[in-house]
Amino acid sequence: MTPTVVMKFGGTSVADPERLKRAAQRIVAKREAGNHVVAVLSARGKTTDALIAEAQEISAQPDPREMDMLLSTGERQSCALCAMAINDLGHRAISLTGSQAGIVTDTSHTKARILDVRAERIRVALDEDSIVLVAGFQGVSTAKDVTTLGRGGSDTTAVALAAAIGADVCEIYTDVAGVFSADPRVVADARKLATVSFEEMLEMSASGAGVLQLRSVEYARTHGVRIHCRSSFSDAPGTVVGDGEDTAPRPAITAVTHSTDDARVTLQHVPDAPGMAGRIATVLAEANVNIDMIIQNEPVTAGAGADMSFTVPQEDLRIALAALRVLTEELAIEIHTDESVGKVSVIGEGMKTQAGVAAKVFSTLGAEQINIQMIATSPVKISCIVARDRVTDAVRALHATFLT
Ligand code: ASP
Ligand code: MG
C-alpha cells in the first residue's frame, strides 16, 4: 500500500511566488518518492492579519460569521496557486476548501472545533493519483456555515486530516528548524530538540511556544498522530512530537518557554464561604475567558475576606472585568489589575522522577533578583508569573541553569 503523508506549510513558507513554488517542488518530490500527498497550506505571509485589519476598517465589531467567510479566503488563495504550480511541474493537483475536504466543525465562529472529518473526497482523489491541497484553518459547521479554527488553526487541520486518512506522519513545515529548548531569539544557544513527548508539547504550546497550535497537539495526542515539525528551507530533520520516540534518560527539564501577554487580576475581600470560587470561575467561563493561574488562600483571621488572584490573556482582560462587575459590586469585592506581568515556565518529563527541580527554579530566579508573583505546577511543568520586563532575564537564567 502506498504510504500517505500530510505536509503542512505555514504562511512564511508560501509568502512569495518563489517560496510557494519551492513548497510545490517539495510536495512533488514527496510524491515522486512514492507517497500519496495531502498538503495543507496557510494563508500567505501576513494575509490573515491584513484581512482582520480590513474588517476593522469597515466595522468595529464584525459579525463572526462574516469574519469567517472573509478569513477563510486567505488559505484558499494559497491552495489554488500551489495547485497551479504543481500542475506546471507535470503532476495532477486539486485544491479543496475545508468544507470540500469534509472538515466538519461546531458552530463557534472564529474558534470552531473540529467534530468530524469526512475524508471520502480526499481518498478518491488520492486513489486517482492526484496531489490534494487543502485550505487550512477552516471547515463547515453543523449549520452549514464556513467556520475558522482560531489563529494558527492550519496545524490542527493538518493533524486532523492525518488522523482521518491514517497518514504515517504529519509534517509541519515552518520558518524555524523545529522545536527549541527556548526561543532562539531570546536564548542564543537554545538547542533544537530531536524529540518531544505529547505531554511536554502540550505544556509548551500552552505556555508560549508558538510553533504548534495547542489544539493541534491535543488532537495529535488523542488520535496518536506523530508530528514532524521541520524547516521548509532545509532538508535537515526537525523535531518529532510523539510518545515513545525516545527511551534515553531525560534531563530534568526539556525546555524553557515564556509569554508576555498575560494580565493578573486580584480580587480582595472575597467572602470566605463555599461556592465563591465556583461563582467567580463560572462568570468568567460564561464570558469565554480562559483563566490560567489561580491562587487563593483562606484568610488567616477567621471572618476576614480571602484574596484570590488569577491570570488571563491580556486581550481578554476587559471582557473579564466586565463579566466580574455584577458579582464584585454585589459582594463588595475589590478588584486590582496588573498588566505588566509575564510568565516563564520550565517543562520536562524528567521532572516526574527528579526531586528538587522547583527549588532550583526558585533559587535561580532569586539569584537574579527576580520576584516570583505566582506559581503553578503540573507533573511536567513549573510556571512562575514575574514582572514582564524581567521575563527575558528569567528565561536566560533558567536555560543556563538547566540546559547548558
Ligand atoms: N492563517 C491563519 C493564521 O494566521 C491560520 C494559520 O496560519 O494556521 O492564524
Ligand atoms: Mg502557525
mmCIF file of C-alpha atoms and ligand atoms in Angstrom:
data_model
loop_
_atom_site.group_PDB
_atom_site.id
_atom_site.type_symbol
_atom_site.label_atom_id
_atom_site.label_comp_id
_atom_site.label_asym_id
_atom_site.label_seq_id
_atom_site.Cartn_x
_atom_site.Cartn_y
_atom_site.Cartn_z
ATOM 1 C CA MET A 1 0.000 0.000 0.000
ATOM 2 C CA THR A 2 1.228 3.460 -0.873
ATOM 3 C CA PRO A 3 2.142 5.385 2.266
ATOM 4 C CA THR A 4 0.327 8.697 2.805
ATOM 5 C CA VAL A 5 1.993 11.827 4.156
ATOM 6 C CA VAL A 6 0.352 15.073 5.251
ATOM 7 C CA MET A 7 2.567 18.130 4.692
ATOM 8 C CA LYS A 8 1.560 21.484 6.157
ATOM 9 C CA PHE A 9 3.200 24.736 5.047
ATOM 10 C CA GLY A 10 2.944 27.836 7.232
ATOM 11 C CA GLY A 11 2.359 31.378 5.984
ATOM 12 C CA THR A 12 6.030 32.334 5.639
ATOM 13 C CA SER A 13 6.680 29.170 3.619
ATOM 14 C CA VAL A 14 4.273 30.312 0.877
ATOM 15 C CA ALA A 15 4.681 34.086 1.312
ATOM 16 C CA ASP A 16 6.003 34.973 -2.156
ATOM 17 C CA PRO A 17 5.942 33.291 -5.606
ATOM 18 C CA GLU A 18 9.411 31.856 -5.148
ATOM 19 C CA ARG A 19 8.609 30.250 -1.807
ATOM 20 C CA LEU A 20 5.264 28.974 -2.975
ATOM 21 C CA LYS A 21 6.936 27.296 -5.944
ATOM 22 C CA ARG A 22 9.539 25.836 -3.620
ATOM 23 C CA ALA A 23 6.762 24.356 -1.464
ATOM 24 C CA ALA A 24 5.194 22.928 -4.630
ATOM 25 C CA GLN A 25 8.527 21.300 -5.519
ATOM 26 C CA ARG A 26 8.799 19.746 -2.079
ATOM 27 C CA ILE A 27 5.301 18.363 -2.372
ATOM 28 C CA VAL A 28 6.082 16.907 -5.805
ATOM 29 C CA ALA A 29 9.354 15.410 -4.550
ATOM 30 C CA LYS A 30 7.443 13.655 -1.776
ATOM 31 C CA ARG A 31 5.001 12.258 -4.340
ATOM 32 C CA GLU A 32 7.825 11.131 -6.619
ATOM 33 C CA ALA A 33 9.415 9.329 -3.663
ATOM 34 C CA GLY A 34 6.363 7.067 -3.694
ATOM 35 C CA ASN A 35 3.922 8.660 -1.272
ATOM 36 C CA HIS A 36 0.366 9.859 -1.554
ATOM 37 C CA VAL A 37 0.444 13.502 -0.501
ATOM 38 C CA VAL A 38 -2.135 15.725 1.157
ATOM 39 C CA ALA A 39 -0.782 19.242 1.649
ATOM 40 C CA VAL A 40 -2.380 21.788 3.961
ATOM 41 C CA LEU A 41 -1.479 25.416 3.349
ATOM 42 C CA SER A 42 -1.778 28.542 5.486
ATOM 43 C CA ALA A 43 -2.615 31.970 4.144
ATOM 44 C CA ARG A 44 0.361 33.687 2.518
ATOM 45 C CA GLY A 45 2.594 35.844 4.715
ATOM 46 C CA LYS A 46 0.550 38.288 6.770
ATOM 47 C CA THR A 47 -2.656 37.786 4.786
ATOM 48 C CA THR A 48 -4.800 36.835 7.783
ATOM 49 C CA ASP A 49 -3.662 39.911 9.737
ATOM 50 C CA ALA A 50 -4.387 42.075 6.697
ATOM 51 C CA LEU A 51 -7.900 40.633 6.343
ATOM 52 C CA ILE A 52 -8.608 41.256 10.027
ATOM 53 C CA ALA A 53 -7.417 44.848 9.608
ATOM 54 C CA GLU A 54 -9.683 45.280 6.572
ATOM 55 C CA ALA A 55 -12.669 44.073 8.563
ATOM 56 C CA GLN A 56 -11.868 46.506 11.355
ATOM 57 C CA GLU A 57 -11.776 49.359 8.891
ATOM 58 C CA ILE A 58 -15.347 48.530 7.962
ATOM 59 C CA SER A 59 -16.875 47.575 11.278
ATOM 60 C CA ALA A 60 -15.943 47.981 14.953
ATOM 61 C CA GLN A 61 -17.450 44.603 15.789
ATOM 62 C CA PRO A 62 -17.575 42.491 12.677
ATOM 63 C CA ASP A 63 -20.130 39.710 12.655
ATOM 64 C CA PRO A 64 -18.241 36.465 13.442
ATOM 65 C CA ARG A 65 -19.963 34.529 10.663
ATOM 66 C CA GLU A 66 -18.893 37.079 8.074
ATOM 67 C CA MET A 67 -15.441 37.231 9.629
ATOM 68 C CA ASP A 68 -15.057 33.530 8.890
ATOM 69 C CA MET A 69 -16.206 33.981 5.283
ATOM 70 C CA LEU A 70 -13.528 36.639 4.937
ATOM 71 C CA LEU A 71 -10.638 34.929 6.767
ATOM 72 C CA SER A 72 -11.123 31.567 5.060
ATOM 73 C CA THR A 73 -10.219 33.136 1.702
ATOM 74 C CA GLY A 74 -6.534 33.526 2.611
ATOM 75 C CA GLU A 75 -5.907 29.790 2.754
ATOM 76 C CA ARG A 76 -7.910 29.199 -0.429
ATOM 77 C CA GLN A 77 -5.658 31.539 -2.369
ATOM 78 C CA SER A 78 -2.562 29.638 -1.264
ATOM 79 C CA CYS A 79 -4.042 26.288 -2.301
ATOM 80 C CA ALA A 80 -5.271 27.384 -5.712
ATOM 81 C CA LEU A 81 -1.910 28.980 -6.529
ATOM 82 C CA CYS A 82 0.014 25.951 -5.319
ATOM 83 C CA ALA A 83 -2.169 23.622 -7.396
ATOM 84 C CA MET A 84 -1.261 25.699 -10.459
ATOM 85 C CA ALA A 85 2.441 25.402 -9.611
ATOM 86 C CA ILE A 86 2.171 21.640 -9.148
ATOM 87 C CA ASN A 87 0.307 21.229 -12.445
ATOM 88 C CA ASP A 88 3.146 23.089 -14.144
ATOM 89 C CA LEU A 89 5.558 20.542 -12.663
ATOM 90 C CA GLY A 90 3.688 17.823 -14.523
ATOM 91 C CA HIS A 91 1.606 16.420 -11.662
ATOM 92 C CA ARG A 92 -2.107 16.463 -11.107
ATOM 93 C CA ALA A 93 -3.240 18.519 -8.112
ATOM 94 C CA ILE A 94 -6.612 19.657 -6.842
ATOM 95 C CA SER A 95 -7.278 22.299 -4.238
ATOM 96 C CA LEU A 96 -10.142 21.918 -1.776
ATOM 97 C CA THR A 97 -11.706 24.271 0.756
ATOM 98 C CA GLY A 98 -12.039 22.949 4.294
ATOM 99 C CA SER A 99 -15.670 22.274 3.578
ATOM 100 C CA GLN A 100 -14.932 20.342 0.375
ATOM 101 C CA ALA A 101 -12.314 18.367 2.277
ATOM 102 C CA GLY A 102 -15.014 17.231 4.713
ATOM 103 C CA ILE A 103 -13.896 19.094 7.821
ATOM 104 C CA VAL A 104 -16.996 19.435 9.970
ATOM 105 C CA THR A 105 -16.883 21.750 12.976
ATOM 106 C CA ASP A 106 -19.129 23.100 15.702
ATOM 107 C CA THR A 107 -20.758 26.498 15.199
ATOM 108 C CA SER A 108 -18.444 28.713 17.286
ATOM 109 C CA HIS A 109 -17.321 31.121 14.614
ATOM 110 C CA THR A 110 -13.656 32.265 14.634
ATOM 111 C CA LYS A 111 -12.662 29.498 17.085
ATOM 112 C CA ALA A 112 -14.540 26.444 15.875
ATOM 113 C CA ARG A 113 -13.650 22.920 16.929
ATOM 114 C CA ILE A 114 -13.391 20.029 14.530
ATOM 115 C CA LEU A 115 -16.109 17.444 15.196
ATOM 116 C CA ASP A 116 -15.590 15.086 12.289
ATOM 117 C CA VAL A 117 -13.503 14.650 9.145
ATOM 118 C CA ARG A 118 -15.341 13.061 6.232
ATOM 119 C CA ALA A 119 -12.354 12.417 4.041
ATOM 120 C CA GLU A 120 -14.054 10.423 1.238
ATOM 121 C CA ARG A 121 -13.361 13.000 -1.417
ATOM 122 C CA ILE A 122 -9.688 13.163 -0.451
ATOM 123 C CA ARG A 123 -9.399 9.368 -0.576
ATOM 124 C CA VAL A 124 -10.919 9.242 -4.035
ATOM 125 C CA ALA A 125 -8.591 11.969 -5.309
ATOM 126 C CA LEU A 126 -5.540 10.189 -3.862
ATOM 127 C CA ASP A 127 -6.622 6.933 -5.499
ATOM 128 C CA GLU A 128 -6.845 8.800 -8.798
ATOM 129 C CA ASP A 129 -3.238 9.769 -8.234
ATOM 130 C CA SER A 130 -3.857 13.441 -7.522
ATOM 131 C CA ILE A 131 -1.970 15.510 -5.017
ATOM 132 C CA VAL A 132 -4.602 17.048 -2.719
ATOM 133 C CA LEU A 133 -4.242 20.592 -1.411
ATOM 134 C CA VAL A 134 -6.490 21.514 1.488
ATOM 135 C CA ALA A 135 -7.083 25.061 2.707
ATOM 136 C CA GLY A 136 -6.054 25.102 6.357
ATOM 137 C CA PHE A 137 -7.736 26.823 9.303
ATOM 138 C CA GLN A 138 -11.328 26.241 8.161
ATOM 139 C CA GLY A 139 -14.258 23.909 7.999
ATOM 140 C CA VAL A 140 -18.002 23.828 7.619
ATOM 141 C CA SER A 141 -20.236 23.920 10.672
ATOM 142 C CA THR A 142 -23.086 21.600 11.518
ATOM 143 C CA ALA A 143 -25.255 24.598 10.470
ATOM 144 C CA LYS A 144 -23.529 24.555 7.040
ATOM 145 C CA ASP A 145 -21.668 27.823 7.534
ATOM 146 C CA VAL A 146 -17.981 28.386 6.870
ATOM 147 C CA THR A 147 -16.000 28.434 10.112
ATOM 148 C CA THR A 148 -12.373 29.088 11.065
ATOM 149 C CA LEU A 149 -10.408 27.257 13.729
ATOM 150 C CA GLY A 150 -8.653 30.065 15.630
ATOM 151 C CA ARG A 151 -5.251 31.617 14.932
ATOM 152 C CA GLY A 152 -2.692 29.032 13.963
ATOM 153 C CA GLY A 153 -5.515 26.631 13.103
ATOM 154 C CA SER A 154 -3.915 25.188 9.964
ATOM 155 C CA ASP A 155 -1.795 22.995 12.235
ATOM 156 C CA THR A 156 -4.994 21.440 13.532
ATOM 157 C CA THR A 157 -6.352 20.951 10.008
ATOM 158 C CA ALA A 158 -3.186 19.035 9.130
ATOM 159 C CA VAL A 159 -3.271 16.819 12.210
ATOM 160 C CA ALA A 160 -6.996 16.100 11.816
ATOM 161 C CA LEU A 161 -6.506 15.071 8.188
ATOM 162 C CA ALA A 162 -3.533 12.905 9.100
ATOM 163 C CA ALA A 163 -5.696 11.115 11.666
ATOM 164 C CA ALA A 164 -8.638 10.712 9.283
ATOM 165 C CA ILE A 165 -6.672 9.248 6.388
ATOM 166 C CA GLY A 166 -4.270 7.252 8.543
ATOM 167 C CA ALA A 167 -1.167 9.121 7.348
ATOM 168 C CA ASP A 168 2.183 7.795 8.509
ATOM 169 C CA VAL A 169 3.283 11.226 9.666
ATOM 170 C CA CYS A 170 2.055 14.812 9.779
ATOM 171 C CA GLU A 171 4.896 17.053 8.654
ATOM 172 C CA ILE A 172 4.667 20.696 9.705
ATOM 173 C CA TYR A 173 6.933 22.851 7.518
ATOM 174 C CA THR A 174 7.725 26.181 9.107
ATOM 175 C CA ASP A 175 10.227 29.031 9.225
ATOM 176 C CA VAL A 176 12.087 27.554 12.203
ATOM 177 C CA ALA A 177 14.146 24.365 12.217
ATOM 178 C CA GLY A 178 11.996 22.589 14.807
ATOM 179 C CA VAL A 179 11.064 22.870 18.467
ATOM 180 C CA PHE A 180 13.795 24.525 20.525
ATOM 181 C CA SER A 181 14.842 24.320 24.176
ATOM 182 C CA ALA A 182 13.920 28.040 24.417
ATOM 183 C CA ASP A 183 13.005 30.808 21.988
ATOM 184 C CA PRO A 184 16.227 31.216 19.939
ATOM 185 C CA ARG A 185 15.526 34.956 19.688
ATOM 186 C CA VAL A 186 15.920 35.149 23.466
ATOM 187 C CA VAL A 187 18.496 32.442 24.161
ATOM 188 C CA ALA A 188 21.317 32.402 21.604
ATOM 189 C CA ASP A 189 22.443 28.852 22.436
ATOM 190 C CA ALA A 190 18.963 27.306 22.519
ATOM 191 C CA ARG A 191 19.067 23.785 21.059
ATOM 192 C CA LYS A 192 16.827 22.090 18.552
ATOM 193 C CA LEU A 193 15.152 19.152 20.278
ATOM 194 C CA ALA A 194 15.158 15.811 18.440
ATOM 195 C CA THR A 195 12.039 14.522 20.185
ATOM 196 C CA VAL A 196 9.351 15.937 22.463
ATOM 197 C CA SER A 197 6.540 13.964 24.124
ATOM 198 C CA PHE A 198 2.900 14.941 23.608
ATOM 199 C CA GLU A 199 2.571 15.987 27.235
ATOM 200 C CA GLU A 200 5.640 18.216 27.008
ATOM 201 C CA MET A 201 4.463 19.738 23.733
ATOM 202 C CA LEU A 202 1.008 20.402 25.171
ATOM 203 C CA GLU A 203 2.547 22.312 28.062
ATOM 204 C CA MET A 204 4.924 24.125 25.714
ATOM 205 C CA SER A 205 2.177 25.223 23.330
ATOM 206 C CA ALA A 206 0.014 26.299 26.263
ATOM 207 C CA SER A 207 2.782 28.363 27.822
ATOM 208 C CA GLY A 208 4.013 30.428 24.909
ATOM 209 C CA ALA A 209 5.902 28.238 22.413
ATOM 210 C CA GLY A 210 4.396 29.497 19.158
ATOM 211 C CA VAL A 211 5.471 26.652 16.916
ATOM 212 C CA LEU A 212 2.331 24.460 17.080
ATOM 213 C CA GLN A 213 -1.248 25.439 17.846
ATOM 214 C CA LEU A 214 -2.288 23.954 21.212
ATOM 215 C CA ARG A 215 -5.359 22.277 19.757
ATOM 216 C CA SER A 216 -3.297 20.521 17.112
ATOM 217 C CA VAL A 217 -1.206 18.908 19.835
ATOM 218 C CA GLU A 218 -4.311 17.870 21.775
ATOM 219 C CA TYR A 219 -5.740 16.343 18.626
ATOM 220 C CA ALA A 220 -2.478 14.556 17.829
ATOM 221 C CA ARG A 221 -2.284 13.082 21.300
ATOM 222 C CA THR A 222 -5.879 11.888 21.277
ATOM 223 C CA HIS A 223 -5.529 10.280 17.855
ATOM 224 C CA GLY A 224 -1.909 9.162 18.135
ATOM 225 C CA VAL A 225 -0.651 11.254 15.189
ATOM 226 C CA ARG A 226 3.127 11.630 15.042
ATOM 227 C CA ILE A 227 4.102 15.224 14.157
ATOM 228 C CA HIS A 228 7.384 16.120 12.500
ATOM 229 C CA CYS A 229 7.991 19.829 12.851
ATOM 230 C CA ARG A 230 10.709 20.970 10.426
ATOM 231 C CA SER A 231 12.123 23.781 8.313
ATOM 232 C CA SER A 232 10.708 24.449 4.873
ATOM 233 C CA PHE A 233 14.042 25.911 3.851
ATOM 234 C CA SER A 234 16.271 22.892 4.536
ATOM 235 C CA ASP A 235 16.194 19.093 4.389
ATOM 236 C CA ALA A 236 17.560 18.637 7.890
ATOM 237 C CA PRO A 237 15.305 16.663 10.239
ATOM 238 C CA GLY A 238 13.406 18.780 12.759
ATOM 239 C CA THR A 239 11.618 17.732 15.942
ATOM 240 C CA VAL A 240 9.390 14.676 16.244
ATOM 241 C CA VAL A 241 6.467 15.118 18.622
ATOM 242 C CA GLY A 242 5.033 11.844 19.837
ATOM 243 C CA ASP A 243 5.145 9.292 22.599
ATOM 244 C CA GLY A 244 7.718 6.550 22.883
ATOM 245 C CA GLU A 245 10.059 8.259 20.411
ATOM 246 C CA ASP A 246 12.977 8.353 22.764
ATOM 247 C CA THR A 247 13.955 5.949 25.503
ATOM 248 C CA ALA A 248 17.195 7.647 26.526
ATOM 249 C CA PRO A 249 17.208 9.050 30.078
ATOM 250 C CA ARG A 250 15.932 12.597 30.101
ATOM 251 C CA PRO A 251 17.421 15.646 31.741
ATOM 252 C CA ALA A 252 15.267 17.202 34.451
ATOM 253 C CA ILE A 253 13.823 19.673 32.029
ATOM 254 C CA THR A 254 13.456 19.761 28.264
ATOM 255 C CA ALA A 255 12.616 23.386 27.551
ATOM 256 C CA VAL A 256 12.020 26.862 28.938
ATOM 257 C CA THR A 257 9.061 28.773 27.496
ATOM 258 C CA HIS A 258 7.674 32.214 28.147
ATOM 259 C CA SER A 259 4.840 34.578 27.373
ATOM 260 C CA THR A 260 4.445 38.312 27.794
ATOM 261 C CA ASP A 261 0.760 38.703 27.123
ATOM 262 C CA ASP A 262 -0.699 37.804 30.490
ATOM 263 C CA ALA A 263 -2.588 40.090 32.854
ATOM 264 C CA ARG A 264 -3.107 39.476 36.541
ATOM 265 C CA VAL A 265 -6.381 40.107 38.346
ATOM 266 C CA THR A 266 -6.547 40.157 42.144
ATOM 267 C CA LEU A 267 -9.842 40.085 43.994
ATOM 268 C CA GLN A 268 -9.700 41.311 47.589
ATOM 269 C CA HIS A 269 -12.238 40.675 50.358
ATOM 270 C CA VAL A 270 -13.798 37.672 48.667
ATOM 271 C CA PRO A 271 -16.289 36.212 51.204
ATOM 272 C CA ASP A 272 -14.741 33.120 52.790
ATOM 273 C CA ALA A 273 -17.688 30.860 52.007
ATOM 274 C CA PRO A 274 -18.382 27.704 49.998
ATOM 275 C CA GLY A 275 -19.259 28.327 46.356
ATOM 276 C CA MET A 276 -17.408 31.635 45.907
ATOM 277 C CA ALA A 277 -14.630 30.304 43.663
ATOM 278 C CA GLY A 278 -17.262 28.487 41.652
ATOM 279 C CA ARG A 279 -19.293 31.674 41.109
ATOM 280 C CA ILE A 280 -16.245 33.677 40.053
ATOM 281 C CA ALA A 281 -14.974 30.998 37.675
ATOM 282 C CA THR A 282 -18.451 30.468 36.198
ATOM 283 C CA VAL A 283 -18.886 34.157 35.392
ATOM 284 C CA LEU A 284 -15.551 34.103 33.559
ATOM 285 C CA ALA A 285 -16.268 30.840 31.782
ATOM 286 C CA GLU A 286 -19.605 32.190 30.560
ATOM 287 C CA ALA A 287 -17.741 35.167 29.096
ATOM 288 C CA ASN A 288 -15.445 32.660 27.328
ATOM 289 C CA VAL A 289 -12.383 33.873 29.242
ATOM 290 C CA ASN A 290 -9.736 31.247 29.951
ATOM 291 C CA ILE A 291 -8.248 31.601 33.409
ATOM 292 C CA ASP A 292 -4.681 30.396 33.610
ATOM 293 C CA MET A 293 -3.027 30.500 37.020
ATOM 294 C CA ILE A 294 -5.161 30.761 40.124
ATOM 295 C CA ILE A 295 -4.109 31.385 43.699
ATOM 296 C CA GLN A 296 -6.464 31.502 46.622
ATOM 297 C CA ASN A 297 -5.707 31.395 50.290
ATOM 298 C CA GLU A 298 -8.052 31.034 53.222
ATOM 299 C CA PRO A 299 -7.751 34.152 55.387
ATOM 300 C CA VAL A 300 -5.593 33.645 58.477
ATOM 301 C CA THR A 301 -8.055 35.600 60.621
ATOM 302 C CA ALA A 302 -11.439 33.889 60.758
ATOM 303 C CA GLY A 303 -14.208 36.033 59.227
ATOM 304 C CA ALA A 304 -11.875 38.177 57.126
ATOM 305 C CA GLY A 305 -12.240 38.045 53.349
ATOM 306 C CA ALA A 306 -9.942 35.974 51.187
ATOM 307 C CA ASP A 307 -7.713 37.139 48.357
ATOM 308 C CA MET A 308 -7.925 35.442 45.015
ATOM 309 C CA SER A 309 -5.551 36.081 42.110
ATOM 310 C CA PHE A 310 -5.613 34.699 38.621
ATOM 311 C CA THR A 311 -4.150 35.449 35.222
ATOM 312 C CA VAL A 312 -5.979 35.859 31.937
ATOM 313 C CA PRO A 313 -4.718 36.599 28.432
ATOM 314 C CA GLN A 314 -4.166 40.353 28.258
ATOM 315 C CA GLU A 315 -6.546 40.614 25.291
ATOM 316 C CA ASP A 316 -9.352 39.155 27.426
ATOM 317 C CA LEU A 317 -8.819 41.448 30.425
ATOM 318 C CA ARG A 318 -11.557 43.976 29.531
ATOM 319 C CA ILE A 319 -14.094 41.210 28.943
ATOM 320 C CA ALA A 320 -13.096 39.535 32.214
ATOM 321 C CA LEU A 321 -13.532 42.736 34.212
ATOM 322 C CA ALA A 322 -16.879 43.481 32.608
ATOM 323 C CA ALA A 323 -18.060 39.948 33.369
ATOM 324 C CA LEU A 324 -16.990 40.190 37.004
ATOM 325 C CA ARG A 325 -18.599 43.591 37.669
ATOM 326 C CA VAL A 326 -22.048 42.449 38.822
ATOM 327 C CA LEU A 327 -20.573 39.906 41.208
ATOM 328 C CA THR A 328 -17.952 42.218 42.672
ATOM 329 C CA GLU A 329 -20.484 45.004 43.215
ATOM 330 C CA GLU A 330 -22.940 42.668 44.916
ATOM 331 C CA LEU A 331 -20.293 41.280 47.257
ATOM 332 C CA ALA A 332 -18.146 44.404 47.742
ATOM 333 C CA ILE A 333 -15.103 42.656 46.308
ATOM 334 C CA GLU A 334 -12.241 44.963 45.374
ATOM 335 C CA ILE A 335 -10.553 44.361 42.003
ATOM 336 C CA HIS A 336 -6.910 45.124 41.215
ATOM 337 C CA THR A 337 -5.269 44.500 37.883
ATOM 338 C CA ASP A 338 -1.672 44.299 36.772
ATOM 339 C CA GLU A 339 -0.909 44.418 33.076
ATOM 340 C CA SER A 340 2.849 44.330 33.452
ATOM 341 C CA VAL A 341 3.321 40.637 34.154
ATOM 342 C CA GLY A 342 4.677 37.752 32.121
ATOM 343 C CA LYS A 343 5.203 34.065 32.606
ATOM 344 C CA VAL A 344 8.223 31.811 32.472
ATOM 345 C CA SER A 345 7.858 28.025 32.536
ATOM 346 C CA VAL A 346 10.185 25.045 32.688
ATOM 347 C CA ILE A 347 8.847 21.867 31.113
ATOM 348 C CA GLY A 348 10.062 18.285 31.044
ATOM 349 C CA GLU A 349 9.061 14.666 31.564
ATOM 350 C CA GLY A 350 12.288 14.355 33.538
ATOM 351 C CA MET A 351 10.888 16.257 36.494
ATOM 352 C CA LYS A 352 8.456 13.414 37.186
ATOM 353 C CA THR A 353 11.354 11.378 38.515
ATOM 354 C CA GLN A 354 13.793 14.034 39.723
ATOM 355 C CA ALA A 355 13.463 15.838 43.020
ATOM 356 C CA GLY A 356 14.496 19.422 43.667
ATOM 357 C CA VAL A 357 13.567 20.932 40.305
ATOM 358 C CA ALA A 358 11.249 23.509 41.888
ATOM 359 C CA ALA A 359 13.892 24.506 44.416
ATOM 360 C CA LYS A 360 16.381 25.025 41.607
ATOM 361 C CA VAL A 361 13.915 27.112 39.579
ATOM 362 C CA PHE A 362 13.078 29.394 42.502
ATOM 363 C CA SER A 363 16.728 29.769 43.593
ATOM 364 C CA THR A 364 17.781 30.611 40.040
ATOM 365 C CA LEU A 365 15.195 33.384 39.841
ATOM 366 C CA GLY A 366 16.097 34.572 43.335
ATOM 367 C CA ALA A 367 19.772 34.834 42.419
ATOM 368 C CA GLU A 368 18.747 37.116 39.543
ATOM 369 C CA GLN A 369 16.690 39.274 41.927
ATOM 370 C CA ILE A 370 13.543 38.305 40.023
ATOM 371 C CA ASN A 371 10.487 38.300 42.248
ATOM 372 C CA ILE A 372 8.039 35.420 41.808
ATOM 373 C CA GLN A 373 4.450 36.647 41.990
ATOM 374 C CA MET A 374 2.564 33.421 41.376
ATOM 375 C CA ILE A 375 3.468 29.769 40.907
ATOM 376 C CA ALA A 376 1.618 26.922 39.224
ATOM 377 C CA THR A 377 2.734 23.365 38.599
ATOM 378 C CA SER A 378 1.706 20.250 36.718
ATOM 379 C CA PRO A 379 3.524 16.896 36.685
ATOM 380 C CA VAL A 380 5.728 18.131 33.835
ATOM 381 C CA LYS A 381 5.717 21.926 34.302
ATOM 382 C CA ILE A 382 6.578 24.695 36.747
ATOM 383 C CA SER A 383 5.367 28.184 35.789
ATOM 384 C CA CYS A 384 6.123 31.467 37.515
ATOM 385 C CA ILE A 385 4.490 34.839 36.994
ATOM 386 C CA VAL A 386 7.139 37.578 37.131
ATOM 387 C CA ALA A 387 7.395 41.222 36.109
ATOM 388 C CA ARG A 388 7.095 41.440 32.332
ATOM 389 C CA ASP A 389 10.345 43.357 31.963
ATOM 390 C CA ARG A 390 12.233 40.521 33.710
ATOM 391 C CA VAL A 391 10.866 37.659 31.587
ATOM 392 C CA THR A 392 13.833 37.575 29.204
ATOM 393 C CA ASP A 393 16.317 37.547 32.087
ATOM 394 C CA ALA A 394 14.341 34.752 33.718
ATOM 395 C CA VAL A 395 14.361 32.631 30.543
ATOM 396 C CA ARG A 396 18.098 33.083 30.055
ATOM 397 C CA ALA A 397 18.910 32.295 33.677
ATOM 398 C CA LEU A 398 16.758 29.153 33.754
ATOM 399 C CA HIS A 399 18.131 27.938 30.433
ATOM 400 C CA ALA A 400 21.669 28.440 31.729
ATOM 401 C CA THR A 401 20.897 26.551 34.949
ATOM 402 C CA PHE A 402 19.191 23.555 33.399
ATOM 403 C CA LEU A 403 20.181 23.287 29.779
ATOM 404 C CA THR A 404 23.741 24.488 29.232
HETATM 405 N N1 ASP B 1 -3.775 31.899 8.616
HETATM 406 C C1 ASP B 1 -4.233 31.590 9.957
HETATM 407 C C2 ASP B 1 -3.480 32.450 10.960
HETATM 408 O O1 ASP B 1 -2.706 33.295 10.574
HETATM 409 C C3 ASP B 1 -4.120 30.150 10.283
HETATM 410 C C4 ASP B 1 -2.727 29.561 10.229
HETATM 411 O O2 ASP B 1 -1.835 30.142 9.634
HETATM 412 O O3 ASP B 1 -2.518 28.499 10.804
HETATM 413 O O4 ASP B 1 -3.685 32.336 12.128
HETATM 414 MG MG MG B 2 1.489 28.661 12.897
#
